[in-house]
Amino acid sequence: MIGVNLDGPFYFVRALLPGMIDAHWGRIVNISSGAGQNGGGPGLAHYSAAKAGVLGLTKAIALEVAQTGVTANAIAPGVVKTPILKNVPDDHLEELTHRIPVGRLGLPEDIAGACAYLVSEEAGYVTGQVLCPNGGFYM
């Protein structure tokens, strides 16, 4: 779990960061999870720990490269309607949906929009932050 969810972003950033620094411009957007902020729930300690690590990694990188023209931020989505949910019982998904203030699960497009903002010129003053598109599920 840590190998994919934490080591992956670490090695990816390590490979690309020197080129971004040389170019005096770059945008790093790591994908974490709400579980990295709230523990996720029973049985998710390994996943939550890895995703919390992504948040720490992102903030450490943001501090290290703050004056180079590179920003580093993370997205911590809530529950998103993807194929991974196909094994979750419908009644559990319905109960979960009722707990989300906007009344629906997230869509991949919701996360893509957050990412598009963080890689834009308009986000040049945003670094070391965690954007949480989650429909108000946790605040």
PDB file of N, CA and C in Angstrom, residues 40-136:
ATOM      1  N   GLY A  40      -9.904   7.597   7.784  1.00  0.00           N
ATOM      2  CA  GLY A  40     -10.593   6.703   6.863  1.00  0.00           C
ATOM      3  C   GLY A  40     -11.621   5.777   7.456  1.00  0.00           C
ATOM      4  N   GLY A  41     -11.330   5.150   8.553  1.00  0.00           N
ATOM      5  CA  GLY A  41     -12.275   4.219   9.154  1.00  0.00           C
ATOM      6  C   GLY A  41     -11.610   2.900   9.490  1.00  0.00           C
ATOM      7  N   PRO A  42     -12.356   2.005  10.102  1.00  0.00           N
ATOM      8  CA  PRO A  42     -11.804   0.710  10.512  1.00  0.00           C
ATOM      9  C   PRO A  42     -11.208  -0.061   9.334  1.00  0.00           C
ATOM     10  N   GLY A  43     -10.042  -0.614   9.541  1.00  0.00           N
ATOM     11  CA  GLY A  43      -9.395  -1.433   8.522  1.00  0.00           C
ATOM     12  C   GLY A  43      -8.628  -0.650   7.476  1.00  0.00           C
ATOM     13  N   LEU A  44      -8.535   0.654   7.629  1.00  0.00           N
ATOM     14  CA  LEU A  44      -7.880   1.474   6.609  1.00  0.00           C
ATOM     15  C   LEU A  44      -6.604   2.149   7.099  1.00  0.00           C
ATOM     16  N   ALA A  45      -6.029   1.641   8.177  1.00  0.00           N
ATOM     17  CA  ALA A  45      -4.830   2.289   8.740  1.00  0.00           C
ATOM     18  C   ALA A  45      -3.694   2.363   7.723  1.00  0.00           C
ATOM     19  N   HIS A  46      -3.435   1.297   6.994  1.00  0.00           N
ATOM     20  CA  HIS A  46      -2.346   1.292   6.019  1.00  0.00           C
ATOM     21  C   HIS A  46      -2.589   2.300   4.891  1.00  0.00           C
ATOM     22  N   TYR A  47      -3.815   2.358   4.405  1.00  0.00           N
ATOM     23  CA  TYR A  47      -4.164   3.298   3.348  1.00  0.00           C
ATOM     24  C   TYR A  47      -4.113   4.738   3.861  1.00  0.00           C
ATOM     25  N   SER A  48      -4.702   4.962   5.020  1.00  0.00           N
ATOM     26  CA  SER A  48      -4.723   6.307   5.602  1.00  0.00           C
ATOM     27  C   SER A  48      -3.314   6.808   5.880  1.00  0.00           C
ATOM     28  N   ALA A  49      -2.452   5.940   6.386  1.00  0.00           N
ATOM     29  CA  ALA A  49      -1.071   6.336   6.676  1.00  0.00           C
ATOM     30  C   ALA A  49      -0.340   6.726   5.397  1.00  0.00           C
ATOM     31  N   ALA A  50      -0.525   5.954   4.352  1.00  0.00           N
ATOM     32  CA  ALA A  50       0.136   6.274   3.082  1.00  0.00           C
ATOM     33  C   ALA A  50      -0.364   7.607   2.522  1.00  0.00           C
ATOM     34  N   LYS A  51      -1.665   7.824   2.573  1.00  0.00           N
ATOM     35  CA  LYS A  51      -2.225   9.058   2.034  1.00  0.00           C
ATOM     36  C   LYS A  51      -1.867  10.270   2.903  1.00  0.00           C
ATOM     37  N   ALA A  52      -1.745  10.088   4.212  1.00  0.00           N
ATOM     38  CA  ALA A  52      -1.258  11.166   5.072  1.00  0.00           C
ATOM     39  C   ALA A  52       0.195  11.480   4.730  1.00  0.00           C
ATOM     40  N   GLY A  53       0.957  10.459   4.410  1.00  0.00           N
ATOM     41  CA  GLY A  53       2.337  10.652   3.987  1.00  0.00           C
ATOM     42  C   GLY A  53       2.438  11.496   2.726  1.00  0.00           C
ATOM     43  N   VAL A  54       1.511  11.310   1.811  1.00  0.00           N
ATOM     44  CA  VAL A  54       1.486  12.122   0.583  1.00  0.00           C
ATOM     45  C   VAL A  54       1.298  13.595   0.930  1.00  0.00           C
ATOM     46  N   LEU A  55       0.480  13.875   1.914  1.00  0.00           N
ATOM     47  CA  LEU A  55       0.270  15.271   2.325  1.00  0.00           C
ATOM     48  C   LEU A  55       1.545  15.858   2.913  1.00  0.00           C
ATOM     49  N   GLY A  56       2.227  15.100   3.758  1.00  0.00           N
ATOM     50  CA  GLY A  56       3.492  15.571   4.317  1.00  0.00           C
ATOM     51  C   GLY A  56       4.552  15.760   3.247  1.00  0.00           C
ATOM     52  N   LEU A  57       4.635  14.822   2.325  1.00  0.00           N
ATOM     53  CA  LEU A  57       5.575  14.919   1.209  1.00  0.00           C
ATOM     54  C   LEU A  57       5.309  16.188   0.401  1.00  0.00           C
ATOM     55  N   THR A  58       4.055  16.434   0.093  1.00  0.00           N
ATOM     56  CA  THR A  58       3.678  17.601  -0.709  1.00  0.00           C
ATOM     57  C   THR A  58       4.088  18.898  -0.017  1.00  0.00           C
ATOM     58  N   LYS A  59       3.825  18.996   1.264  1.00  0.00           N
ATOM     59  CA  LYS A  59       4.159  20.222   1.993  1.00  0.00           C
ATOM     60  C   LYS A  59       5.669  20.403   2.104  1.00  0.00           C
ATOM     61  N   ALA A  60       6.395  19.312   2.299  1.00  0.00           N
ATOM     62  CA  ALA A  60       7.859  19.398   2.371  1.00  0.00           C
ATOM     63  C   ALA A  60       8.440  19.867   1.038  1.00  0.00           C
ATOM     64  N   ILE A  61       7.928  19.320  -0.049  1.00  0.00           N
ATOM     65  CA  ILE A  61       8.396  19.745  -1.374  1.00  0.00           C
ATOM     66  C   ILE A  61       8.068  21.217  -1.599  1.00  0.00           C
ATOM     67  N   ALA A  62       6.849  21.634  -1.232  1.00  0.00           N
ATOM     68  CA  ALA A  62       6.446  23.033  -1.415  1.00  0.00           C
ATOM     69  C   ALA A  62       7.417  23.977  -0.710  1.00  0.00           C
ATOM     70  N   LEU A  63       7.815  23.620   0.492  1.00  0.00           N
ATOM     71  CA  LEU A  63       8.775  24.460   1.223  1.00  0.00           C
ATOM     72  C   LEU A  63      10.132  24.494   0.531  1.00  0.00           C
ATOM     73  N   GLU A  64      10.577  23.350   0.058  1.00  0.00           N
ATOM     74  CA  GLU A  64      11.902  23.258  -0.554  1.00  0.00           C
ATOM     75  C   GLU A  64      12.011  24.024  -1.868  1.00  0.00           C
ATOM     76  N   VAL A  65      10.927  24.100  -2.617  1.00  0.00           N
ATOM     77  CA  VAL A  65      11.007  24.695  -3.954  1.00  0.00           C
ATOM     78  C   VAL A  65      10.234  26.004  -4.073  1.00  0.00           C
ATOM     79  N   ALA A  66       9.831  26.575  -2.959  1.00  0.00           N
ATOM     80  CA  ALA A  66       8.946  27.742  -2.970  1.00  0.00           C
ATOM     81  C   ALA A  66       9.482  28.913  -3.785  1.00  0.00           C
ATOM     82  N   GLN A  67      10.775  29.070  -3.864  1.00  0.00           N
ATOM     83  CA  GLN A  67      11.332  30.239  -4.568  1.00  0.00           C
ATOM     84  C   GLN A  67      11.878  29.899  -5.950  1.00  0.00           C
ATOM     85  N   THR A  68      11.445  28.763  -6.489  1.00  0.00           N
ATOM     86  CA  THR A  68      11.971  28.328  -7.786  1.00  0.00           C
ATOM     87  C   THR A  68      10.969  28.457  -8.925  1.00  0.00           C
ATOM     88  N   GLY A  69       9.741  28.888  -8.634  1.00  0.00           N
ATOM     89  CA  GLY A  69       8.703  28.937  -9.662  1.00  0.00           C
ATOM     90  C   GLY A  69       7.901  27.647  -9.749  1.00  0.00           C
ATOM     91  N   VAL A  70       8.186  26.723  -8.851  1.00  0.00           N
ATOM     92  CA  VAL A  70       7.476  25.443  -8.812  1.00  0.00           C
ATOM     93  C   VAL A  70       6.529  25.465  -7.616  1.00  0.00           C
ATOM     94  N   THR A  71       5.310  25.008  -7.813  1.00  0.00           N
ATOM     95  CA  THR A  71       4.373  24.848  -6.706  1.00  0.00           C
ATOM     96  C   THR A  71       4.091  23.375  -6.495  1.00  0.00           C
ATOM     97  N   ALA A  72       3.761  23.031  -5.259  1.00  0.00           N
ATOM     98  CA  ALA A  72       3.402  21.653  -4.930  1.00  0.00           C
ATOM     99  C   ALA A  72       2.159  21.690  -4.058  1.00  0.00           C
ATOM    100  N   ASN A  73       1.132  21.009  -4.496  1.00  0.00           N
ATOM    101  CA  ASN A  73      -0.139  20.954  -3.781  1.00  0.00           C
ATOM    102  C   ASN A  73      -0.679  19.534  -3.856  1.00  0.00           C
ATOM    103  N   ALA A  74      -1.717  19.297  -3.089  1.00  0.00           N
ATOM    104  CA  ALA A  74      -2.343  17.976  -3.097  1.00  0.00           C
ATOM    105  C   ALA A  74      -3.854  18.126  -3.211  1.00  0.00           C
ATOM    106  N   ILE A  75      -4.456  17.094  -3.726  1.00  0.00           N
ATOM    107  CA  ILE A  75      -5.910  16.979  -3.757  1.00  0.00           C
ATOM    108  C   ILE A  75      -6.262  15.782  -2.882  1.00  0.00           C
ATOM    109  N   ALA A  76      -7.199  16.004  -1.964  1.00  0.00           N
ATOM    110  CA  ALA A  76      -7.668  14.936  -1.081  1.00  0.00           C
ATOM    111  C   ALA A  76      -9.162  14.735  -1.320  1.00  0.00           C
ATOM    112  N   PRO A  77      -9.504  13.955  -2.335  1.00  0.00           N
ATOM    113  CA  PRO A  77     -10.917  13.784  -2.674  1.00  0.00           C
ATOM    114  C   PRO A  77     -11.677  13.009  -1.606  1.00  0.00           C
ATOM    115  N   GLY A  78     -12.974  13.239  -1.613  1.00  0.00           N
ATOM    116  CA  GLY A  78     -13.870  12.401  -0.835  1.00  0.00           C
ATOM    117  C   GLY A  78     -14.182  11.152  -1.647  1.00  0.00           C
ATOM    118  N   VAL A  79     -15.370  10.610  -1.470  1.00  0.00           N
ATOM    119  CA  VAL A  79     -15.781   9.397  -2.181  1.00  0.00           C
ATOM    120  C   VAL A  79     -16.143   9.770  -3.613  1.00  0.00           C
ATOM    121  N   VAL A  80     -15.464   9.140  -4.559  1.00  0.00           N
ATOM    122  CA  VAL A  80     -15.655   9.446  -5.976  1.00  0.00           C
ATOM    123  C   VAL A  80     -16.222   8.215  -6.680  1.00  0.00           C
ATOM    124  N   LYS A  81     -17.199   8.443  -7.523  1.00  0.00           N
ATOM    125  CA  LYS A  81     -17.858   7.366  -8.260  1.00  0.00           C
ATOM    126  C   LYS A  81     -16.921   6.845  -9.358  1.00  0.00           C
ATOM    127  N   THR A  82     -16.211   5.779  -9.037  1.00  0.00           N
ATOM    128  CA  THR A  82     -15.285   5.135  -9.968  1.00  0.00           C
ATOM    129  C   THR A  82     -15.544   3.631  -9.935  1.00  0.00           C
ATOM    130  N   PRO A  83     -14.950   2.876 -10.852  1.00  0.00           N
ATOM    131  CA  PRO A  83     -15.180   1.430 -10.872  1.00  0.00           C
ATOM    132  C   PRO A  83     -14.804   0.709  -9.573  1.00  0.00           C
ATOM    133  N   ILE A  84     -13.942   1.297  -8.751  1.00  0.00           N
ATOM    134  CA  ILE A  84     -13.558   0.638  -7.498  1.00  0.00           C
ATOM    135  C   ILE A  84     -14.757   0.467  -6.559  1.00  0.00           C
ATOM    136  N   LEU A  85     -15.792   1.276  -6.761  1.00  0.00           N
ATOM    137  CA  LEU A  85     -16.983   1.193  -5.908  1.00  0.00           C
ATOM    138  C   LEU A  85     -17.934   0.076  -6.313  1.00  0.00           C
ATOM    139  N   LYS A  86     -17.653  -0.621  -7.395  1.00  0.00           N
ATOM    140  CA  LYS A  86     -18.593  -1.654  -7.862  1.00  0.00           C
ATOM    141  C   LYS A  86     -18.774  -2.788  -6.857  1.00  0.00           C
ATOM    142  N   ASN A  87     -17.795  -2.979  -5.973  1.00  0.00           N
ATOM    143  CA  ASN A  87     -17.894  -4.048  -4.974  1.00  0.00           C
ATOM    144  C   ASN A  87     -18.509  -3.575  -3.665  1.00  0.00           C
ATOM    145  N   VAL A  88     -18.848  -2.308  -3.585  1.00  0.00           N
ATOM    146  CA  VAL A  88     -19.480  -1.765  -2.377  1.00  0.00           C
ATOM    147  C   VAL A  88     -20.988  -1.980  -2.505  1.00  0.00           C
ATOM    148  N   PRO A  89     -21.599  -2.573  -1.493  1.00  0.00           N
ATOM    149  CA  PRO A  89     -23.054  -2.811  -1.564  1.00  0.00           C
ATOM    150  C   PRO A  89     -23.840  -1.519  -1.780  1.00  0.00           C
ATOM    151  N   ASP A  90     -24.899  -1.614  -2.582  1.00  0.00           N
ATOM    152  CA  ASP A  90     -25.716  -0.445  -2.910  1.00  0.00           C
ATOM    153  C   ASP A  90     -26.259   0.255  -1.676  1.00  0.00           C
ATOM    154  N   ASP A  91     -26.682  -0.510  -0.669  1.00  0.00           N
ATOM    155  CA  ASP A  91     -27.238   0.124   0.526  1.00  0.00           C
ATOM    156  C   ASP A  91     -26.172   0.928   1.272  1.00  0.00           C
ATOM    157  N   HIS A  92     -24.930   0.469   1.234  1.00  0.00           N
ATOM    158  CA  HIS A  92     -23.845   1.222   1.871  1.00  0.00           C
ATOM    159  C   HIS A  92     -23.568   2.512   1.097  1.00  0.00           C
ATOM    160  N   LEU A  93     -23.563   2.431  -0.220  1.00  0.00           N
ATOM    161  CA  LEU A  93     -23.359   3.635  -1.036  1.00  0.00           C
ATOM    162  C   LEU A  93     -24.486   4.643  -0.830  1.00  0.00           C
ATOM    163  N   GLU A  94     -25.705   4.147  -0.703  1.00  0.00           N
ATOM    164  CA  GLU A  94     -26.849   5.036  -0.480  1.00  0.00           C
ATOM    165  C   GLU A  94     -26.717   5.740   0.875  1.00  0.00           C
ATOM    166  N   GLU A  95     -26.338   4.994   1.896  1.00  0.00           N
ATOM    167  CA  GLU A  95     -26.159   5.579   3.226  1.00  0.00           C
ATOM    168  C   GLU A  95     -25.037   6.603   3.205  1.00  0.00           C
ATOM    169  N   LEU A  96     -23.958   6.275   2.505  1.00  0.00           N
ATOM    170  CA  LEU A  96     -22.825   7.187   2.388  1.00  0.00           C
ATOM    171  C   LEU A  96     -23.229   8.468   1.661  1.00  0.00           C
ATOM    172  N   THR A  97     -23.977   8.329   0.602  1.00  0.00           N
ATOM    173  CA  THR A  97     -24.428   9.480  -0.172  1.00  0.00           C
ATOM    174  C   THR A  97     -25.281  10.417   0.681  1.00  0.00           C
ATOM    175  N   HIS A  98     -26.098   9.858   1.548  1.00  0.00           N
ATOM    176  CA  HIS A  98     -26.935  10.686   2.422  1.00  0.00           C
ATOM    177  C   HIS A  98     -26.113  11.482   3.433  1.00  0.00           C
ATOM    178  N   ARG A  99     -24.891  11.027   3.717  1.00  0.00           N
ATOM    179  CA  ARG A  99     -24.026  11.735   4.664  1.00  0.00           C
ATOM    180  C   ARG A  99     -23.216  12.846   3.999  1.00  0.00           C
ATOM    181  N   ILE A 100     -23.256  12.932   2.676  1.00  0.00           N
ATOM    182  CA  ILE A 100     -22.539  13.977   1.945  1.00  0.00           C
ATOM    183  C   ILE A 100     -23.485  15.159   1.758  1.00  0.00           C
ATOM    184  N   PRO A 101     -23.145  16.324   2.306  1.00  0.00           N
ATOM    185  CA  PRO A 101     -24.076  17.457   2.256  1.00  0.00           C
ATOM    186  C   PRO A 101     -24.601  17.815   0.865  1.00  0.00           C
ATOM    187  N   VAL A 102     -23.793  17.694  -0.187  1.00  0.00           N
ATOM    188  CA  VAL A 102     -24.316  18.034  -1.513  1.00  0.00           C
ATOM    189  C   VAL A 102     -25.224  16.949  -2.079  1.00  0.00           C
ATOM    190  N   GLY A 103     -25.292  15.788  -1.412  1.00  0.00           N
ATOM    191  CA  GLY A 103     -26.251  14.756  -1.778  1.00  0.00           C
ATOM    192  C   GLY A 103     -25.843  13.830  -2.897  1.00  0.00           C
ATOM    193  N   ARG A 104     -24.583  13.782  -3.218  1.00  0.00           N
ATOM    194  CA  ARG A 104     -24.135  12.858  -4.267  1.00  0.00           C
ATOM    195  C   ARG A 104     -22.681  12.494  -4.048  1.00  0.00           C
ATOM    196  N   LEU A 105     -22.276  11.416  -4.701  1.00  0.00           N
ATOM    197  CA  LEU A 105     -20.869  11.051  -4.723  1.00  0.00           C
ATOM    198  C   LEU A 105     -20.132  11.988  -5.672  1.00  0.00           C
ATOM    199  N   GLY A 106     -18.844  12.106  -5.472  1.00  0.00           N
ATOM    200  CA  GLY A 106     -18.039  12.892  -6.389  1.00  0.00           C
ATOM    201  C   GLY A 106     -17.940  12.210  -7.743  1.00  0.00           C
ATOM    202  N   LEU A 107     -17.614  12.989  -8.736  1.00  0.00           N
ATOM    203  CA  LEU A 107     -17.400  12.476 -10.089  1.00  0.00           C
ATOM    204  C   LEU A 107     -15.934  12.709 -10.455  1.00  0.00           C
ATOM    205  N   PRO A 108     -15.376  11.898 -11.323  1.00  0.00           N
ATOM    206  CA  PRO A 108     -13.997  12.145 -11.757  1.00  0.00           C
ATOM    207  C   PRO A 108     -13.797  13.575 -12.271  1.00  0.00           C
ATOM    208  N   GLU A 109     -14.832  14.126 -12.910  1.00  0.00           N
ATOM    209  CA  GLU A 109     -14.731  15.496 -13.422  1.00  0.00           C
ATOM    210  C   GLU A 109     -14.554  16.518 -12.294  1.00  0.00           C
ATOM    211  N   ASP A 110     -15.100  16.237 -11.122  1.00  0.00           N
ATOM    212  CA  ASP A 110     -14.923  17.133  -9.978  1.00  0.00           C
ATOM    213  C   ASP A 110     -13.455  17.205  -9.574  1.00  0.00           C
ATOM    214  N   ILE A 111     -12.796  16.086  -9.610  1.00  0.00           N
ATOM    215  CA  ILE A 111     -11.383  16.026  -9.231  1.00  0.00           C
ATOM    216  C   ILE A 111     -10.531  16.636 -10.343  1.00  0.00           C
ATOM    217  N   ALA A 112     -10.897  16.382 -11.583  1.00  0.00           N
ATOM    218  CA  ALA A 112     -10.161  16.954 -12.712  1.00  0.00           C
ATOM    219  C   ALA A 112     -10.216  18.480 -12.682  1.00  0.00           C
ATOM    220  N   GLY A 113     -11.356  19.048 -12.319  1.00  0.00           N
ATOM    221  CA  GLY A 113     -11.478  20.500 -12.235  1.00  0.00           C
ATOM    222  C   GLY A 113     -10.566  21.089 -11.170  1.00  0.00           C
ATOM    223  N   ALA A 114     -10.474  20.407 -10.035  1.00  0.00           N
ATOM    224  CA  ALA A 114      -9.575  20.857  -8.970  1.00  0.00           C
ATOM    225  C   ALA A 114      -8.127  20.809  -9.440  1.00  0.00           C
ATOM    226  N   CYS A 115      -7.782  19.752 -10.128  1.00  0.00           N
ATOM    227  CA  CYS A 115      -6.424  19.603 -10.648  1.00  0.00           C
ATOM    228  C   CYS A 115      -6.129  20.676 -11.696  1.00  0.00           C
ATOM    229  N   ALA A 116      -7.081  20.927 -12.572  1.00  0.00           N
ATOM    230  CA  ALA A 116      -6.879  21.951 -13.613  1.00  0.00           C
ATOM    231  C   ALA A 116      -6.582  23.308 -12.986  1.00  0.00           C
ATOM    232  N   TYR A 117      -7.276  23.628 -11.909  1.00  0.00           N
ATOM    233  CA  TYR A 117      -6.992  24.895 -11.236  1.00  0.00           C
ATOM    234  C   TYR A 117      -5.568  24.904 -10.685  1.00  0.00           C
ATOM    235  N   LEU A 118      -5.176  23.846  -9.993  1.00  0.00           N
ATOM    236  CA  LEU A 118      -3.862  23.825  -9.345  1.00  0.00           C
ATOM    237  C   LEU A 118      -2.697  23.853 -10.328  1.00  0.00           C
ATOM    238  N   VAL A 119      -2.905  23.433 -11.565  1.00  0.00           N
ATOM    239  CA  VAL A 119      -1.818  23.496 -12.551  1.00  0.00           C
ATOM    240  C   VAL A 119      -1.865  24.772 -13.387  1.00  0.00           C
ATOM    241  N   SER A 120      -2.840  25.617 -13.124  1.00  0.00           N
ATOM    242  CA  SER A 120      -3.001  26.832 -13.921  1.00  0.00           C
ATOM    243  C   SER A 120      -2.092  27.956 -13.447  1.00  0.00           C
ATOM    244  N   GLU A 121      -1.945  28.961 -14.301  1.00  0.00           N
ATOM    245  CA  GLU A 121      -1.212  30.175 -13.933  1.00  0.00           C
ATOM    246  C   GLU A 121      -1.874  30.872 -12.751  1.00  0.00           C
ATOM    247  N   GLU A 122      -3.194  30.790 -12.677  1.00  0.00           N
ATOM    248  CA  GLU A 122      -3.931  31.445 -11.602  1.00  0.00           C
ATOM    249  C   GLU A 122      -3.568  30.902 -10.230  1.00  0.00           C
ATOM    250  N   ALA A 123      -3.014  29.718 -10.160  1.00  0.00           N
ATOM    251  CA  ALA A 123      -2.644  29.101  -8.881  1.00  0.00           C
ATOM    252  C   ALA A 123      -1.157  29.283  -8.565  1.00  0.00           C
ATOM    253  N   GLY A 124      -0.518  30.223  -9.206  1.00  0.00           N
ATOM    254  CA  GLY A 124       0.907  30.446  -8.978  1.00  0.00           C
ATOM    255  C   GLY A 124       1.273  30.870  -7.569  1.00  0.00           C
ATOM    256  N   TYR A 125       0.306  31.367  -6.808  1.00  0.00           N
ATOM    257  CA  TYR A 125       0.547  31.799  -5.428  1.00  0.00           C
ATOM    258  C   TYR A 125       0.041  30.756  -4.431  1.00  0.00           C
ATOM    259  N   VAL A 126      -0.387  29.617  -4.944  1.00  0.00           N
ATOM    260  CA  VAL A 126      -0.927  28.545  -4.112  1.00  0.00           C
ATOM    261  C   VAL A 126       0.110  27.429  -4.062  1.00  0.00           C
ATOM    262  N   THR A 127       0.651  27.176  -2.892  1.00  0.00           N
ATOM    263  CA  THR A 127       1.609  26.081  -2.745  1.00  0.00           C
ATOM    264  C   THR A 127       1.539  25.528  -1.328  1.00  0.00           C
ATOM    265  N   GLY A 128       1.776  24.241  -1.206  1.00  0.00           N
ATOM    266  CA  GLY A 128       1.718  23.577   0.085  1.00  0.00           C
ATOM    267  C   GLY A 128       0.311  23.383   0.612  1.00  0.00           C
ATOM    268  N   GLN A 129      -0.667  23.462  -0.263  1.00  0.00           N
ATOM    269  CA  GLN A 129      -2.065  23.397   0.150  1.00  0.00           C
ATOM    270  C   GLN A 129      -2.704  22.061  -0.219  1.00  0.00           C
ATOM    271  N   VAL A 130      -3.797  21.767   0.465  1.00  0.00           N
ATOM    272  CA  VAL A 130      -4.582  20.568   0.189  1.00  0.00           C
ATOM    273  C   VAL A 130      -5.980  21.015  -0.206  1.00  0.00           C
ATOM    274  N   LEU A 131      -6.370  20.706  -1.421  1.00  0.00           N
ATOM    275  CA  LEU A 131      -7.711  21.014  -1.912  1.00  0.00           C
ATOM    276  C   LEU A 131      -8.557  19.757  -1.721  1.00  0.00           C
ATOM    277  N   CYS A 132      -9.718  19.929  -1.113  1.00  0.00           N
ATOM    278  CA  CYS A 132     -10.538  18.780  -0.705  1.00  0.00           C
ATOM    279  C   CYS A 132     -11.911  18.766  -1.380  1.00  0.00           C
ATOM    280  N   PRO A 133     -11.987  18.355  -2.631  1.00  0.00           N
ATOM    281  CA  PRO A 133     -13.302  18.248  -3.267  1.00  0.00           C
ATOM    282  C   PRO A 133     -14.022  17.015  -2.726  1.00  0.00           C
ATOM    283  N   ASN A 134     -14.970  17.247  -1.806  1.00  0.00           N
ATOM    284  CA  ASN A 134     -15.622  16.119  -1.143  1.00  0.00           C
ATOM    285  C   ASN A 134     -17.098  16.344  -0.881  1.00  0.00           C
ATOM    286  N   GLY A 135     -17.670  17.362  -1.488  1.00  0.00           N
ATOM    287  CA  GLY A 135     -19.093  17.621  -1.309  1.00  0.00           C
ATOM    288  C   GLY A 135     -19.477  18.027   0.098  1.00  0.00           C
ATOM    289  N   GLY A 136     -18.498  18.444   0.894  1.00  0.00           N
ATOM    290  CA  GLY A 136     -18.762  18.814   2.281  1.00  0.00           C
ATOM    291  C   GLY A 136     -18.751  17.638   3.237  1.00  0.00           C
TER     292      GLY A 136
END
